[in-house]
């Protein structure tokens, strides 16, 4: 292990420096698939954060009980159980959002972000660090999805969080599939630009 | 005619990568040159067809009769992970050539959400076993088509003068967006 992160650094790294979508490039499928509106992006982000938090918690609790050989299957079962919990809960209490996110809820299981954090972080760290990591990464993921959703909604239907700003048609291509790719590409480019500039300043 | 529609729409109209956004990780990750893209396409075709048949049988023969369909996600992902391992071991013994060609891509496939996605879509769409197989083959072909097209575009990209911040993934995503616009012509 390199060095101990302070609690604050551990939390903040997930939001900017190691933002899962924009820097680590994990979880791109949901980032592209459900961000046609800001609300959908946020809903997906929160659902993933919930799974991430609980799986990080459980994995760090039982990390000493799992034999190293069956670690990955064990992690997958833990994650899949929480995903099922989220899936059924959302179907019962938020049926419209659940219908819009559709396939992407069960697919949280194969979101490389969740498995990646469980494997790379929670199975090596103590409970509180794992929880903070889960919250930080979850917030970073939710933020990236909400911003991408907001941009696409704004350009595509001239509304934000479902509130219509101008009564006209937007650039429909941003709601459709190509807009997702282009929007995310531009967001990652912006992130690179900001990081390069920060590096130049410190250098 | 109906069967033709299933295949055609899986490959072109609802292309799994460019319109359903499944399997983006390998799509971006292993598309830097055309030969690896072909390998990945082949591995996906193989595993996706097998996984869809087996998960379909598990769903109709075990989960539905015992009324435990809520275990769908958990059981599917385990079956897929298990299947990928078995395929890897069998290929190593039976066809070392094929194993060398697909080898490195097989473990990556477990976390390819396209596989789980297609297995779940088949149930959502109420397909029978034959239609499910067609749907899986069509989607895998769509994945292969998209990743091969995309990789040949990326090979040319390397020689172009691109602004520093756009290099790598950002410009690749924008190219994918343009490719996706082209595929929208089929809709």
CSV table of N, CA, C and O in Angstrom, one decimal, chain A residues 15-57:
chain,number,residue,atom,x,y,z
A,15,UNK,N,-14.7,12.0,-6.3
A,15,UNK,CA,-15.5,13.0,-7.0
A,15,UNK,C,-14.8,13.6,-8.2
A,15,UNK,O,-15.3,13.8,-9.3
A,16,UNK,N,-13.5,14.0,-8.0
A,16,UNK,CA,-12.8,14.7,-9.0
A,16,UNK,C,-11.6,13.8,-9.5
A,16,UNK,O,-11.6,13.4,-10.7
A,17,UNK,N,-10.6,13.6,-8.7
A,17,UNK,CA,-9.3,13.1,-9.2
A,17,UNK,C,-9.5,11.7,-9.8
A,17,UNK,O,-8.8,11.4,-10.8
A,18,UNK,N,-10.3,10.9,-9.1
A,18,UNK,CA,-10.5,9.5,-9.7
A,18,UNK,C,-12.0,9.4,-10.0
A,18,UNK,O,-12.6,8.3,-9.8
A,19,UNK,N,-12.6,10.4,-10.6
A,19,UNK,CA,-14.0,10.3,-10.9
A,19,UNK,C,-14.2,9.0,-11.8
A,19,UNK,O,-13.6,8.8,-12.8
A,20,UNK,N,-15.2,8.1,-11.3
A,20,UNK,CA,-15.3,6.8,-12.0
A,20,UNK,C,-15.6,6.9,-13.5
A,20,UNK,O,-15.0,6.1,-14.3
A,21,UNK,N,-16.5,7.8,-13.9
A,21,UNK,CA,-16.8,7.8,-15.3
A,21,UNK,C,-15.8,8.6,-16.1
A,21,UNK,O,-15.4,8.2,-17.1
A,22,UNK,N,-15.5,9.8,-15.6
A,22,UNK,CA,-14.7,10.8,-16.4
A,22,UNK,C,-13.2,10.5,-16.4
A,22,UNK,O,-12.5,10.9,-17.4
A,23,UNK,N,-12.7,9.9,-15.3
A,23,UNK,CA,-11.3,9.6,-15.3
A,23,UNK,C,-10.9,8.1,-15.4
A,23,UNK,O,-10.1,7.7,-16.2
A,24,UNK,N,-11.6,7.3,-14.5
A,24,UNK,CA,-11.3,5.9,-14.5
A,24,UNK,C,-12.0,5.2,-15.7
A,24,UNK,O,-11.6,4.0,-16.0
A,25,UNK,N,-13.0,5.8,-16.3
A,25,UNK,CA,-13.7,5.3,-17.4
A,25,UNK,C,-14.4,3.9,-17.1
A,25,UNK,O,-14.4,3.0,-17.8
A,26,UNK,N,-14.9,3.9,-15.8
A,26,UNK,CA,-15.7,2.7,-15.4
A,26,UNK,C,-17.2,3.0,-15.5
A,26,UNK,O,-17.6,4.1,-15.3
A,27,UNK,N,-18.0,2.0,-15.8
A,27,UNK,CA,-19.4,2.2,-15.8
A,27,UNK,C,-19.9,3.1,-16.9
A,27,UNK,O,-20.8,3.9,-16.7
A,28,UNK,N,-19.3,2.9,-18.1
A,28,UNK,CA,-19.7,3.7,-19.2
A,28,UNK,C,-21.0,3.3,-19.8
A,28,UNK,O,-21.8,4.2,-20.3
A,29,UNK,N,-21.4,2.0,-19.7
A,29,UNK,CA,-22.7,1.6,-20.3
A,29,UNK,C,-23.8,2.4,-19.7
A,29,UNK,O,-24.6,3.0,-20.4
A,30,UNK,N,-24.0,2.3,-18.3
A,30,UNK,CA,-25.1,3.1,-17.8
A,30,UNK,C,-25.0,4.6,-18.0
A,30,UNK,O,-25.9,5.3,-18.3
A,31,UNK,N,-23.7,5.1,-18.0
A,31,UNK,CA,-23.5,6.5,-18.2
A,31,UNK,C,-24.0,7.0,-19.6
A,31,UNK,O,-24.5,8.1,-19.7
A,32,UNK,N,-23.9,6.1,-20.5
A,32,UNK,CA,-24.4,6.5,-21.9
A,32,UNK,C,-25.9,6.1,-22.0
A,32,UNK,O,-26.7,6.8,-22.6
A,33,UNK,N,-26.3,5.0,-21.4
A,33,UNK,CA,-27.6,4.4,-21.7
A,33,UNK,C,-28.8,5.2,-21.0
A,33,UNK,O,-29.9,5.2,-21.6
A,34,UNK,N,-28.6,5.7,-19.8
A,34,UNK,CA,-29.7,6.2,-19.1
A,34,UNK,C,-29.7,7.7,-19.0
A,34,UNK,O,-30.6,8.3,-18.2
A,35,UNK,N,-28.8,8.4,-19.6
A,35,UNK,CA,-28.7,9.8,-19.3
A,35,UNK,C,-29.4,10.7,-20.3
A,35,UNK,O,-29.0,11.8,-20.6
A,36,UNK,N,-30.6,10.2,-20.8
A,36,UNK,CA,-31.3,11.1,-21.7
A,36,UNK,C,-32.0,12.3,-21.0
A,36,UNK,O,-32.3,13.3,-21.6
A,37,UNK,N,-32.2,12.1,-19.7
A,37,UNK,CA,-32.6,13.3,-18.9
A,37,UNK,C,-31.9,13.3,-17.6
A,37,UNK,O,-31.3,12.3,-17.2
A,38,UNK,N,-31.8,14.5,-16.9
A,38,UNK,CA,-31.1,14.6,-15.7
A,38,UNK,C,-31.6,13.7,-14.6
A,38,UNK,O,-30.9,13.1,-13.8
A,39,UNK,N,-33.0,13.6,-14.5
A,39,UNK,CA,-33.6,12.8,-13.5
A,39,UNK,C,-33.2,11.3,-13.6
A,39,UNK,O,-32.8,10.6,-12.6
A,40,UNK,N,-33.2,10.8,-14.9
A,40,UNK,CA,-32.8,9.4,-15.1
A,40,UNK,C,-31.4,9.2,-14.7
A,40,UNK,O,-31.0,8.2,-14.0
A,41,UNK,N,-30.5,10.1,-15.0
A,41,UNK,CA,-29.1,10.0,-14.7
A,41,UNK,C,-28.9,10.0,-13.2
A,41,UNK,O,-28.2,9.1,-12.7
A,42,UNK,N,-29.6,10.8,-12.5
A,42,UNK,CA,-29.5,10.9,-11.0
A,42,UNK,C,-30.1,9.6,-10.4
A,42,UNK,O,-29.4,9.1,-9.5
A,43,UNK,N,-31.2,9.1,-10.9
A,43,UNK,CA,-31.8,7.9,-10.3
A,43,UNK,C,-30.8,6.7,-10.5
A,43,UNK,O,-30.6,6.0,-9.5
A,44,UNK,N,-30.2,6.6,-11.6
A,44,UNK,CA,-29.3,5.5,-11.9
A,44,UNK,C,-28.1,5.7,-11.0
A,44,UNK,O,-27.6,4.7,-10.4
A,45,UNK,N,-27.6,6.9,-10.8
A,45,UNK,CA,-26.4,7.2,-10.0
A,45,UNK,C,-26.7,6.8,-8.5
A,45,UNK,O,-25.9,6.1,-7.9
A,46,UNK,N,-27.9,7.2,-8.0
A,46,UNK,CA,-28.2,6.8,-6.7
A,46,UNK,C,-28.4,5.3,-6.4
A,46,UNK,O,-27.9,4.8,-5.4
A,47,UNK,N,-29.0,4.7,-7.4
A,47,UNK,CA,-29.2,3.2,-7.3
A,47,UNK,C,-27.8,2.5,-7.2
A,47,UNK,O,-27.6,1.7,-6.4
A,48,UNK,N,-26.9,3.0,-8.1
A,48,UNK,CA,-25.6,2.4,-8.1
A,48,UNK,C,-24.8,2.7,-6.8
A,48,UNK,O,-24.2,1.8,-6.3
A,49,UNK,N,-25.0,3.9,-6.3
A,49,UNK,CA,-24.3,4.3,-5.1
A,49,UNK,C,-24.8,3.4,-3.9
A,49,UNK,O,-24.0,3.0,-3.1
A,50,UNK,N,-26.1,3.1,-3.9
A,50,UNK,CA,-26.6,2.3,-2.8
A,50,UNK,C,-26.0,0.9,-2.9
A,50,UNK,O,-25.5,0.4,-1.8
A,51,UNK,N,-25.9,0.3,-4.1
A,51,UNK,CA,-25.3,-1.0,-4.2
A,51,UNK,C,-23.8,-1.0,-3.8
A,51,UNK,O,-23.3,-1.8,-3.1
A,52,UNK,N,-23.1,0.1,-4.3
A,52,UNK,CA,-21.7,0.3,-4.1
A,52,UNK,C,-21.4,0.3,-2.6
A,52,UNK,O,-20.5,-0.3,-2.0
A,53,UNK,N,-22.2,1.1,-1.9
A,53,UNK,CA,-22.0,1.4,-0.5
A,53,UNK,C,-22.2,0.1,0.3
A,53,UNK,O,-21.4,-0.3,1.1
A,54,UNK,N,-23.3,-0.7,0.0
A,54,UNK,CA,-23.6,-1.9,0.8
A,54,UNK,C,-22.6,-3.0,0.4
A,54,UNK,O,-22.2,-3.7,1.3
A,55,UNK,N,-22.3,-3.1,-0.8
A,55,UNK,CA,-21.3,-4.2,-1.2
A,55,UNK,C,-20.0,-3.9,-0.6
A,55,UNK,O,-19.3,-4.8,-0.1
A,56,UNK,N,-19.5,-2.6,-0.6
A,56,UNK,CA,-18.3,-2.3,0.0
A,56,UNK,C,-18.3,-2.6,1.5
A,56,UNK,O,-17.3,-3.2,2.0
A,57,UNK,N,-19.4,-2.3,2.2
A,57,UNK,CA,-19.6,-2.6,3.6
A,57,UNK,C,-19.4,-4.1,3.9
A,57,UNK,O,-18.6,-4.5,4.7
